[in-house]
PDB file of C-alpha atoms in Angstrom:
ATOM      1  CA  UNK D 598     -44.505 -81.069 -80.000  1.00 42.00           C
ATOM      2  CA  UNK D 599     -40.716 -81.197 -80.181  1.00 42.00           C
ATOM      3  CA  UNK D 600     -40.422 -77.520 -79.321  1.00 41.00           C
ATOM      4  CA  UNK D 601     -42.732 -77.904 -76.335  1.00 37.00           C
ATOM      5  CA  UNK D 602     -40.803 -80.969 -75.172  1.00 37.00           C
ATOM      6  CA  UNK D 603     -37.465 -79.133 -75.342  1.00 39.00           C
ATOM      7  CA  UNK D 604     -38.895 -76.154 -73.503  1.00 39.00           C
ATOM      8  CA  UNK D 605     -40.261 -78.396 -70.771  1.00 41.00           C
ATOM      9  CA  UNK D 606     -36.872 -80.060 -70.300  1.00 38.00           C
ATOM     10  CA  UNK D 607     -35.197 -76.641 -70.138  1.00 42.00           C
ATOM     11  CA  UNK D 608     -37.600 -75.470 -67.445  1.00 43.00           C
ATOM     12  CA  UNK D 609     -37.125 -78.696 -65.508  1.00 46.00           C
ATOM     13  CA  UNK D 610     -33.325 -78.413 -65.636  1.00 44.00           C
ATOM     14  CA  UNK D 611     -33.444 -74.749 -64.631  1.00 51.00           C
ATOM     15  CA  UNK D 612     -35.719 -75.570 -61.703  1.00 52.00           C
ATOM     16  CA  UNK D 613     -33.392 -78.362 -60.587  1.00 53.00           C
ATOM     17  CA  UNK D 614     -30.316 -76.108 -60.828  1.00 53.00           C
ATOM     18  CA  UNK D 615     -32.096 -73.373 -58.858  1.00 51.00           C
ATOM     19  CA  UNK D 616     -33.083 -75.866 -56.176  1.00 56.00           C
ATOM     20  CA  UNK D 617     -29.486 -77.128 -55.957  1.00 58.00           C
ATOM     21  CA  UNK D 618     -28.094 -73.574 -55.751  1.00 55.00           C
ATOM     22  CA  UNK D 619     -30.520 -72.757 -52.940  1.00 58.00           C
ATOM     23  CA  UNK D 620     -29.439 -75.886 -51.080  1.00 65.00           C
ATOM     24  CA  UNK D 621     -25.738 -74.998 -51.390  1.00 76.00           C
ATOM     25  CA  UNK D 622     -26.106 -71.315 -50.517  1.00 80.00           C
ATOM     26  CA  UNK D 623     -24.242 -70.157 -47.412  1.00 81.00           C
ATOM     27  CA  UNK D 624     -26.220 -66.946 -47.139  1.00 82.00           C
ATOM     28  CA  UNK D 625     -27.541 -66.321 -43.643  1.00 81.00           C
ATOM     29  CA  UNK D 626     -29.872 -63.298 -43.329  1.00 79.00           C
ATOM     30  CA  UNK D 627     -29.119 -63.075 -39.612  1.00 76.00           C
ATOM     31  CA  UNK D 628     -25.520 -62.115 -40.437  1.00 73.00           C
ATOM     32  CA  UNK D 629     -26.780 -58.646 -41.318  1.00 69.00           C
ATOM     33  CA  UNK D 630     -27.472 -57.970 -37.662  1.00 72.00           C
ATOM     34  CA  UNK D 631     -24.029 -59.000 -36.402  1.00 72.00           C
ATOM     35  CA  UNK D 632     -21.950 -56.034 -35.122  1.00 64.00           C
ATOM     36  CA  UNK D 633     -19.030 -56.902 -37.409  1.00 65.00           C
ATOM     37  CA  UNK D 634     -21.243 -56.619 -40.514  1.00 61.00           C
ATOM     38  CA  UNK D 635     -22.011 -52.940 -40.013  1.00 65.00           C
ATOM     39  CA  UNK D 636     -19.501 -50.081 -39.858  1.00 66.00           C
ATOM     40  CA  UNK D 637     -18.398 -48.981 -36.410  1.00 71.00           C
ATOM     41  CA  UNK D 638     -20.227 -45.951 -35.086  1.00 79.00           C
ATOM     42  CA  UNK D 639     -18.241 -42.727 -34.984  1.00 85.00           C
ATOM     43  CA  UNK D 640     -16.463 -41.577 -31.806  1.00 89.00           C
ATOM     44  CA  UNK D 641     -14.752 -38.309 -30.833  1.00 92.00           C
ATOM     45  CA  UNK D 642     -11.460 -40.003 -31.828  1.00 92.00           C
ATOM     46  CA  UNK D 643     -12.476 -41.587 -35.123  1.00 88.00           C
ATOM     47  CA  UNK D 644     -15.334 -40.622 -37.442  1.00 89.00           C
ATOM     48  CA  UNK D 645     -17.645 -43.295 -38.857  1.00 85.00           C
ATOM     49  CA  UNK D 646     -16.060 -42.854 -42.298  1.00 83.00           C
ATOM     50  CA  UNK D 647     -12.625 -43.684 -40.881  1.00 81.00           C
ATOM     51  CA  UNK D 648     -11.251 -40.139 -40.840  1.00 89.00           C
ATOM     52  CA  UNK D 649      -9.666 -38.738 -37.651  1.00 92.00           C
ATOM     53  CA  UNK D 650     -12.236 -37.241 -35.274  1.00 92.00           C
ATOM     54  CA  UNK D 651     -11.944 -33.907 -33.421  1.00 93.00           C
ATOM     55  CA  UNK D 652     -10.180 -35.593 -30.458  1.00 95.00           C
ATOM     56  CA  UNK D 653      -7.987 -37.981 -32.477  1.00 95.00           C
ATOM     57  CA  UNK D 654      -4.686 -38.943 -30.876  1.00 97.00           C
ATOM     58  CA  UNK D 655      -1.666 -41.021 -31.771  1.00 97.00           C
ATOM     59  CA  UNK D 656       1.255 -42.021 -29.602  1.00 98.00           C
ATOM     60  CA  UNK D 657       4.831 -41.508 -30.774  1.00 98.00           C
ATOM     61  CA  UNK D 658       8.191 -43.233 -30.335  1.00 98.00           C
ATOM     62  CA  UNK D 659      11.588 -41.615 -30.986  1.00 98.00           C
ATOM     63  CA  UNK D 660      14.663 -43.828 -31.332  1.00 98.00           C
ATOM     64  CA  UNK D 661      18.355 -43.298 -30.568  1.00 98.00           C
ATOM     65  CA  UNK D 662      20.259 -46.390 -31.745  1.00 98.00           C
ATOM     66  CA  UNK D 663      23.922 -47.393 -31.547  1.00 98.00           C
ATOM     67  CA  UNK D 664      24.938 -50.607 -33.297  1.00 98.00           C
ATOM     68  CA  UNK D 665      28.213 -52.359 -34.106  1.00 98.00           C
ATOM     69  CA  UNK D 666      28.597 -54.983 -36.809  1.00 97.00           C
ATOM     70  CA  UNK D 667      31.192 -57.664 -36.068  1.00 96.00           C
ATOM     71  CA  UNK D 668      32.295 -59.330 -39.283  1.00 92.00           C
ATOM     72  CA  UNK D 669      34.307 -61.866 -37.293  1.00 92.00           C
ATOM     73  CA  UNK D 670      31.284 -63.064 -35.316  1.00 93.00           C
ATOM     74  CA  UNK D 671      28.604 -62.265 -37.917  1.00 93.00           C
ATOM     75  CA  UNK D 672      26.718 -60.484 -35.172  1.00 96.00           C
ATOM     76  CA  UNK D 673      25.306 -57.118 -34.192  1.00 97.00           C
ATOM     77  CA  UNK D 674      25.522 -55.598 -30.727  1.00 98.00           C
ATOM     78  CA  UNK D 675      24.040 -52.313 -29.659  1.00 97.00           C
ATOM     79  CA  UNK D 676      21.618 -50.341 -27.591  1.00 98.00           C
ATOM     80  CA  UNK D 677      18.412 -48.469 -28.293  1.00 98.00           C
ATOM     81  CA  UNK D 678      16.894 -45.666 -26.257  1.00 98.00           C
ATOM     82  CA  UNK D 679      13.201 -45.137 -26.968  1.00 98.00           C
ATOM     83  CA  UNK D 680      11.447 -41.950 -25.887  1.00 98.00           C
ATOM     84  CA  UNK D 681       7.770 -42.858 -25.828  1.00 98.00           C
ATOM     85  CA  UNK D 682       4.949 -40.299 -25.626  1.00 98.00           C
ATOM     86  CA  UNK D 683       1.511 -41.330 -24.378  1.00 98.00           C
ATOM     87  CA  UNK D 684      -0.969 -39.032 -26.121  1.00 98.00           C
ATOM     88  CA  UNK D 685      -3.874 -41.357 -25.359  1.00 98.00           C
ATOM     89  CA  UNK D 686      -6.578 -40.623 -22.762  1.00 97.00           C
ATOM     90  CA  UNK D 687      -5.533 -43.790 -20.860  1.00 98.00           C
ATOM     91  CA  UNK D 688      -3.062 -44.576 -18.105  1.00 98.00           C
ATOM     92  CA  UNK D 689      -0.480 -47.146 -19.190  1.00 98.00           C
ATOM     93  CA  UNK D 690       0.713 -49.557 -16.493  1.00 98.00           C
ATOM     94  CA  UNK D 691       2.976 -51.440 -18.883  1.00 98.00           C
ATOM     95  CA  UNK D 692       4.536 -51.163 -22.344  1.00 98.00           C
ATOM     96  CA  UNK D 693       4.696 -53.682 -25.160  1.00 98.00           C
ATOM     97  CA  UNK D 694       7.591 -53.960 -27.619  1.00 98.00           C
ATOM     98  CA  UNK D 695       8.224 -56.108 -30.672  1.00 97.00           C
ATOM     99  CA  UNK D 696      11.364 -58.274 -30.847  1.00 97.00           C
ATOM    100  CA  UNK D 697      11.190 -59.190 -34.528  1.00 93.00           C
ATOM    101  CA  UNK D 698      14.636 -60.819 -34.533  1.00 93.00           C
ATOM    102  CA  UNK D 699      13.282 -63.582 -32.259  1.00 93.00           C
ATOM    103  CA  UNK D 700      11.721 -65.041 -35.389  1.00 89.00           C
ATOM    104  CA  UNK D 701      15.106 -66.730 -35.917  1.00 87.00           C
ATOM    105  CA  UNK D 702      14.981 -68.507 -32.589  1.00 85.00           C
ATOM    106  CA  UNK D 703      14.460 -72.242 -33.100  1.00 79.00           C
ATOM    107  CA  UNK D 704      11.422 -72.082 -30.788  1.00 83.00           C
ATOM    108  CA  UNK D 705       9.685 -69.248 -32.648  1.00 86.00           C
ATOM    109  CA  UNK D 706       6.053 -69.454 -33.715  1.00 88.00           C
ATOM    110  CA  UNK D 707       6.936 -68.213 -37.180  1.00 83.00           C
ATOM    111  CA  UNK D 708       9.317 -71.102 -37.719  1.00 78.00           C
ATOM    112  CA  UNK D 709       6.828 -73.650 -36.358  1.00 80.00           C
ATOM    113  CA  UNK D 710       4.006 -72.309 -38.542  1.00 80.00           C
ATOM    114  CA  UNK D 711       5.950 -72.217 -41.816  1.00 73.00           C
ATOM    115  CA  UNK D 712       4.948 -75.113 -44.114  1.00 65.00           C
ATOM    116  CA  UNK D 713       7.860 -74.586 -46.522  1.00 61.00           C
ATOM    117  CA  UNK D 714      10.536 -77.242 -46.633  1.00 57.00           C
ATOM    118  CA  UNK D 715      14.138 -76.338 -46.003  1.00 52.00           C
ATOM    119  CA  UNK D 716      15.462 -73.841 -43.493  1.00 55.00           C
ATOM    120  CA  UNK D 717      13.632 -70.591 -44.228  1.00 61.00           C
ATOM    121  CA  UNK D 718      14.218 -69.015 -40.820  1.00 64.00           C
ATOM    122  CA  UNK D 719      17.538 -70.714 -40.007  1.00 59.00           C
ATOM    123  CA  UNK D 720      15.748 -72.547 -37.218  1.00 55.00           C
ATOM    124  CA  UNK D 721      17.600 -75.855 -37.698  1.00 60.00           C
ATOM    125  CA  UNK D 722      20.135 -75.592 -34.889  1.00 64.00           C
ATOM    126  CA  UNK D 723      20.795 -71.874 -35.359  1.00 73.00           C
ATOM    127  CA  UNK D 724      20.904 -69.956 -32.081  1.00 77.00           C
ATOM    128  CA  UNK D 725      19.198 -66.840 -33.371  1.00 86.00           C
ATOM    129  CA  UNK D 726      17.103 -64.187 -31.717  1.00 92.00           C
ATOM    130  CA  UNK D 727      17.897 -61.403 -29.291  1.00 96.00           C
ATOM    131  CA  UNK D 728      20.061 -61.696 -26.241  1.00 96.00           C
ATOM    132  CA  UNK D 729      18.768 -58.873 -24.049  1.00 97.00           C
ATOM    133  CA  UNK D 730      21.519 -57.773 -21.665  1.00 94.00           C
ATOM    134  CA  UNK D 731      19.442 -55.372 -19.591  1.00 96.00           C
ATOM    135  CA  UNK D 732      16.475 -53.020 -19.737  1.00 98.00           C
ATOM    136  CA  UNK D 733      16.171 -49.743 -17.842  1.00 98.00           C
ATOM    137  CA  UNK D 734      13.394 -47.180 -17.580  1.00 98.00           C
ATOM    138  CA  UNK D 735      13.707 -43.451 -16.900  1.00 98.00           C
ATOM    139  CA  UNK D 736      10.533 -41.761 -15.715  1.00 98.00           C
ATOM    140  CA  UNK D 737       9.983 -38.631 -13.650  1.00 95.00           C
ATOM    141  CA  UNK D 738      13.726 -38.051 -13.394  1.00 95.00           C
ATOM    142  CA  UNK D 739      14.388 -41.498 -11.879  1.00 97.00           C
ATOM    143  CA  UNK D 740      16.033 -44.484 -13.585  1.00 98.00           C
ATOM    144  CA  UNK D 741      15.460 -48.107 -12.609  1.00 98.00           C
ATOM    145  CA  UNK D 742      16.098 -51.530 -14.134  1.00 98.00           C
ATOM    146  CA  UNK D 743      13.268 -53.887 -15.024  1.00 98.00           C
ATOM    147  CA  UNK D 744      13.012 -57.593 -15.733  1.00 97.00           C
ATOM    148  CA  UNK D 745      11.038 -57.798 -18.987  1.00 98.00           C
ATOM    149  CA  UNK D 746       8.541 -60.524 -19.774  1.00 98.00           C
ATOM    150  CA  UNK D 747       9.470 -61.996 -23.154  1.00 97.00           C
ATOM    151  CA  UNK D 748       7.238 -64.336 -25.133  1.00 95.00           C
ATOM    152  CA  UNK D 749       8.208 -65.196 -28.703  1.00 95.00           C
ATOM    153  CA  UNK D 750       8.553 -61.871 -30.574  1.00 95.00           C
ATOM    154  CA  UNK D 751       6.892 -59.709 -27.881  1.00 97.00           C
ATOM    155  CA  UNK D 752       8.321 -58.101 -24.758  1.00 98.00           C
ATOM    156  CA  UNK D 753       6.307 -56.522 -21.943  1.00 98.00           C
ATOM    157  CA  UNK D 754       7.797 -53.933 -19.580  1.00 98.00           C
ATOM    158  CA  UNK D 755       5.859 -53.493 -16.350  1.00 98.00           C
ATOM    159  CA  UNK D 756       6.232 -49.969 -14.982  1.00 98.00           C
ATOM    160  CA  UNK D 757       6.732 -48.982 -11.353  1.00 97.00           C
ATOM    161  CA  UNK D 758       4.559 -45.929 -11.991  1.00 97.00           C
ATOM    162  CA  UNK D 759       1.876 -45.766 -14.656  1.00 98.00           C
ATOM    163  CA  UNK D 760       2.299 -43.347 -17.537  1.00 98.00           C
ATOM    164  CA  UNK D 761      -0.250 -40.574 -17.340  1.00 98.00           C
ATOM    165  CA  UNK D 762      -2.512 -39.707 -20.306  1.00 98.00           C
ATOM    166  CA  UNK D 763      -2.325 -36.828 -22.773  1.00 97.00           C
ATOM    167  CA  UNK D 764       1.368 -36.215 -23.316  1.00 98.00           C
ATOM    168  CA  UNK D 765       3.304 -38.053 -20.609  1.00 98.00           C
ATOM    169  CA  UNK D 766       6.783 -39.267 -21.631  1.00 98.00           C
ATOM    170  CA  UNK D 767       9.005 -42.170 -20.642  1.00 98.00           C
ATOM    171  CA  UNK D 768      12.443 -43.393 -21.763  1.00 98.00           C
ATOM    172  CA  UNK D 769      13.376 -47.057 -22.198  1.00 98.00           C
ATOM    173  CA  UNK D 770      16.956 -48.218 -22.851  1.00 98.00           C
ATOM    174  CA  UNK D 771      17.676 -51.753 -24.055  1.00 98.00           C
ATOM    175  CA  UNK D 772      21.086 -53.373 -24.593  1.00 98.00           C
ATOM    176  CA  UNK D 773      20.899 -56.178 -27.127  1.00 98.00           C
ATOM    177  CA  UNK D 774      22.861 -58.398 -29.468  1.00 97.00           C
ATOM    178  CA  UNK D 775      22.068 -61.137 -31.974  1.00 96.00           C
ATOM    179  CA  UNK D 776      23.730 -63.437 -34.483  1.00 94.00           C
ATOM    180  CA  UNK D 777      22.997 -62.678 -38.127  1.00 93.00           C
ATOM    181  CA  UNK D 778      21.390 -65.737 -39.773  1.00 88.00           C
ATOM    182  CA  UNK D 779      23.205 -67.312 -42.709  1.00 83.00           C
ATOM    183  CA  UNK D 780      20.082 -67.688 -44.848  1.00 76.00           C
ATOM    184  CA  UNK D 781      17.579 -65.497 -43.042  1.00 74.00           C
ATOM    185  CA  UNK D 782      14.343 -64.548 -44.710  1.00 75.00           C
ATOM    186  CA  UNK D 783      13.467 -61.950 -47.320  1.00 73.00           C
ATOM    187  CA  UNK D 784      15.241 -58.781 -46.099  1.00 82.00           C
ATOM    188  CA  UNK D 785      17.404 -60.359 -43.400  1.00 87.00           C
ATOM    189  CA  UNK D 786      20.503 -62.524 -43.791  1.00 88.00           C
ATOM    190  CA  UNK D 787      24.045 -62.725 -45.145  1.00 90.00           C
ATOM    191  CA  UNK D 788      25.848 -64.143 -48.142  1.00 88.00           C
ATOM    192  CA  UNK D 789      29.472 -65.202 -48.373  1.00 86.00           C
ATOM    193  CA  UNK D 790      31.428 -64.157 -51.475  1.00 86.00           C
ATOM    194  CA  UNK D 791      35.086 -64.357 -52.485  1.00 85.00           C
ATOM    195  CA  UNK D 792      35.347 -60.659 -51.608  1.00 81.00           C
ATOM    196  CA  UNK D 793      33.782 -61.011 -48.171  1.00 84.00           C
ATOM    197  CA  UNK D 794      30.353 -61.042 -46.572  1.00 88.00           C
ATOM    198  CA  UNK D 795      27.286 -59.216 -47.855  1.00 91.00           C
ATOM    199  CA  UNK D 796      24.806 -58.399 -45.104  1.00 94.00           C
ATOM    200  CA  UNK D 797      21.175 -57.415 -45.414  1.00 92.00           C
ATOM    201  CA  UNK D 798      19.854 -56.264 -42.051  1.00 93.00           C
ATOM    202  CA  UNK D 799      16.177 -55.659 -41.275  1.00 90.00           C
ATOM    203  CA  UNK D 800      13.924 -55.914 -38.211  1.00 89.00           C
ATOM    204  CA  UNK D 801      17.081 -55.484 -36.159  1.00 94.00           C
ATOM    205  CA  UNK D 802      16.232 -53.264 -33.172  1.00 97.00           C
ATOM    206  CA  UNK D 803      13.581 -53.625 -30.455  1.00 97.00           C
ATOM    207  CA  UNK D 804      10.642 -51.367 -31.327  1.00 97.00           C
ATOM    208  CA  UNK D 805       7.420 -50.205 -29.714  1.00 98.00           C
ATOM    209  CA  UNK D 806       4.119 -51.899 -30.385  1.00 98.00           C
ATOM    210  CA  UNK D 807       1.326 -49.531 -31.371  1.00 98.00           C
ATOM    211  CA  UNK D 808      -1.257 -48.484 -28.799  1.00 98.00           C
ATOM    212  CA  UNK D 809      -4.404 -47.151 -30.497  1.00 95.00           C
ATOM    213  CA  UNK D 810      -8.076 -46.404 -29.852  1.00 91.00           C
ATOM    214  CA  UNK D 811      -9.313 -49.520 -31.650  1.00 88.00           C
ATOM    215  CA  UNK D 812      -7.444 -52.444 -30.063  1.00 92.00           C
ATOM    216  CA  UNK D 813      -5.317 -50.864 -27.341  1.00 96.00           C
ATOM    217  CA  UNK D 814      -1.937 -52.604 -27.530  1.00 98.00           C
ATOM    218  CA  UNK D 815      -1.414 -54.291 -30.906  1.00 96.00           C
ATOM    219  CA  UNK D 816       0.625 -57.341 -29.945  1.00 95.00           C
ATOM    220  CA  UNK D 817       0.290 -59.768 -32.842  1.00 92.00           C
ATOM    221  CA  UNK D 818       3.486 -61.865 -32.986  1.00 91.00           C
ATOM    222  CA  UNK D 819       5.821 -61.439 -35.940  1.00 89.00           C
ATOM    223  CA  UNK D 820       5.460 -64.572 -38.072  1.00 86.00           C
ATOM    224  CA  UNK D 821       7.875 -63.643 -40.849  1.00 82.00           C
ATOM    225  CA  UNK D 822       5.278 -62.462 -43.360  1.00 77.00           C
ATOM    226  CA  UNK D 823       3.386 -59.215 -43.851  1.00 75.00           C
ATOM    227  CA  UNK D 824       4.222 -55.617 -43.164  1.00 76.00           C
ATOM    228  CA  UNK D 825       4.307 -53.590 -39.957  1.00 83.00           C
ATOM    229  CA  UNK D 826       2.112 -51.256 -37.939  1.00 91.00           C
ATOM    230  CA  UNK D 827       4.415 -48.694 -36.328  1.00 94.00           C
ATOM    231  CA  UNK D 828       4.218 -45.460 -34.373  1.00 95.00           C
ATOM    232  CA  UNK D 829       5.526 -42.295 -35.980  1.00 95.00           C
ATOM    233  CA  UNK D 830       8.739 -40.873 -34.573  1.00 97.00           C
ATOM    234  CA  UNK D 831      12.252 -39.586 -35.218  1.00 97.00           C
ATOM    235  CA  UNK D 832      15.199 -41.939 -35.739  1.00 97.00           C
ATOM    236  CA  UNK D 833      18.817 -41.121 -34.984  1.00 97.00           C
ATOM    237  CA  UNK D 834      21.151 -44.071 -35.458  1.00 97.00           C
ATOM    238  CA  UNK D 835      24.897 -44.700 -35.454  1.00 97.00           C
ATOM    239  CA  UNK D 836      26.469 -47.680 -37.249  1.00 96.00           C
ATOM    240  CA  UNK D 837      30.015 -48.903 -36.559  1.00 96.00           C
ATOM    241  CA  UNK D 838      31.324 -51.379 -39.136  1.00 95.00           C
ATOM    242  CA  UNK D 839      34.668 -52.528 -40.592  1.00 92.00           C
ATOM    243  CA  UNK D 840      36.202 -49.841 -42.797  1.00 89.00           C
ATOM    244  CA  UNK D 841      36.197 -52.031 -45.911  1.00 88.00           C
ATOM    245  CA  UNK D 842      32.407 -52.397 -45.827  1.00 90.00           C
ATOM    246  CA  UNK D 843      29.982 -50.089 -47.625  1.00 91.00           C
ATOM    247  CA  UNK D 844      27.006 -49.263 -45.426  1.00 92.00           C
ATOM    248  CA  UNK D 845      23.741 -47.881 -46.768  1.00 88.00           C
ATOM    249  CA  UNK D 846      20.447 -47.175 -45.056  1.00 90.00           C
ATOM    250  CA  UNK D 847      17.511 -44.814 -44.698  1.00 90.00           C
ATOM    251  CA  UNK D 848      17.937 -41.207 -43.595  1.00 91.00           C
ATOM    252  CA  UNK D 849      20.378 -38.359 -44.123  1.00 92.00           C
ATOM    253  CA  UNK D 850      24.077 -39.180 -43.846  1.00 93.00           C
ATOM    254  CA  UNK D 851      25.662 -36.964 -41.180  1.00 94.00           C
ATOM    255  CA  UNK D 852      29.391 -37.728 -41.614  1.00 94.00           C
ATOM    256  CA  UNK D 853      29.936 -38.017 -45.367  1.00 93.00           C
ATOM    257  CA  UNK D 854      33.433 -36.493 -45.141  1.00 94.00           C
ATOM    258  CA  UNK D 855      34.526 -39.340 -42.849  1.00 93.00           C
ATOM    259  CA  UNK D 856      33.175 -42.276 -44.856  1.00 92.00           C
ATOM    260  CA  UNK D 857      33.002 -41.179 -48.526  1.00 93.00           C
ATOM    261  CA  UNK D 858      35.581 -40.078 -51.094  1.00 93.00           C
ATOM    262  CA  UNK D 859      35.516 -36.560 -52.559  1.00 96.00           C
ATOM    263  CA  UNK D 860      33.951 -37.869 -55.761  1.00 96.00           C
ATOM    264  CA  UNK D 861      31.279 -39.771 -53.837  1.00 95.00           C
ATOM    265  CA  UNK D 862      30.474 -36.673 -51.773  1.00 96.00           C
ATOM    266  CA  UNK D 863      30.046 -34.712 -55.019  1.00 97.00           C
ATOM    267  CA  UNK D 864      27.664 -37.339 -56.395  1.00 96.00           C
ATOM    268  CA  UNK D 865      25.699 -37.343 -53.149  1.00 94.00           C
ATOM    269  CA  UNK D 866      25.212 -33.570 -53.425  1.00 95.00           C
ATOM    270  CA  UNK D 867      24.001 -33.970 -57.020  1.00 96.00           C
ATOM    271  CA  UNK D 868      21.550 -36.684 -55.934  1.00 94.00           C
ATOM    272  CA  UNK D 869      20.146 -34.455 -53.175  1.00 92.00           C
ATOM    273  CA  UNK D 870      19.219 -31.813 -55.753  1.00 94.00           C
ATOM    274  CA  UNK D 871      17.921 -34.176 -58.446  1.00 95.00           C
ATOM    275  CA  UNK D 872      14.798 -36.276 -59.008  1.00 95.00           C
ATOM    276  CA  UNK D 873      16.748 -38.701 -61.187  1.00 95.00           C
ATOM    277  CA  UNK D 874      18.701 -41.811 -60.161  1.00 95.00           C
ATOM    278  CA  UNK D 875      22.277 -40.919 -59.261  1.00 95.00           C
ATOM    279  CA  UNK D 876      24.746 -43.704 -58.467  1.00 95.00           C
ATOM    280  CA  UNK D 877      26.969 -42.727 -55.527  1.00 94.00           C
ATOM    281  CA  UNK D 878      29.325 -45.707 -55.675  1.00 93.00           C
ATOM    282  CA  UNK D 879      29.682 -47.492 -59.028  1.00 92.00           C
ATOM    283  CA  UNK D 880      29.950 -51.278 -59.304  1.00 88.00           C
ATOM    284  CA  UNK D 881      33.490 -51.116 -60.687  1.00 88.00           C
ATOM    285  CA  UNK D 882      34.551 -49.064 -57.640  1.00 87.00           C
ATOM    286  CA  UNK D 883      33.733 -51.869 -55.226  1.00 82.00           C
ATOM    287  CA  UNK D 884      36.853 -53.875 -54.443  1.00 68.00           C
TER     288      UNK D 884
END
């Protein structure tokens, strides 16, 4: 009798637990028929498995950037010329650009949405963000100025003539400057030392938003977290900085004889031919 009694209790408990689990379940069989539940059907641009289709396209943006770092003002001023190619099958009446540096404006969404205490984005009284001097567009051999529409970290440029599909090109030139935040965030900011300022500069030039076959213009605002969705392109940039500063960045250095010592040039050549870590400027060589 004891064994039967224990078995009966076990069955009763199991039945009760099953009933409770069924009550708490959030499963909805109708969700299976929602469009978002099933993979998107293939198109000529994008196969159903996510691979590029036979008519796949991708726009491109090439950048020519000139920038000057002012140690006195802790600021950067410069200009960027973007050559944008519309490989899509669509006409484009306007362009969208990201102004990531506007995150450091005291009115930015990223600052307002950050729950952390303190001054993560230097928003407490710091006059950060871009100051856009002017914007000009060159299209079809003609150049004209435009008044951009800026909202938070996005900028829209409305074109006098729409870009045509499948390979049309346009050039946009933007003059800009901004103050470098004292604390910044992650890869952006500066630190004062007894030997001078150390700057870490990221998200520092206006850049194109991506236009694709899934969402059209991707215009999510920059909130200070996450990575970036960017067009492919070539970058050619020129940095002017005080002679006592060491500047490093992505790309291939074009004027090593003007900015490096003979020993540093030799190390750079060794690094270019090696898959090992080669230090170009040693710590004890930094004054």
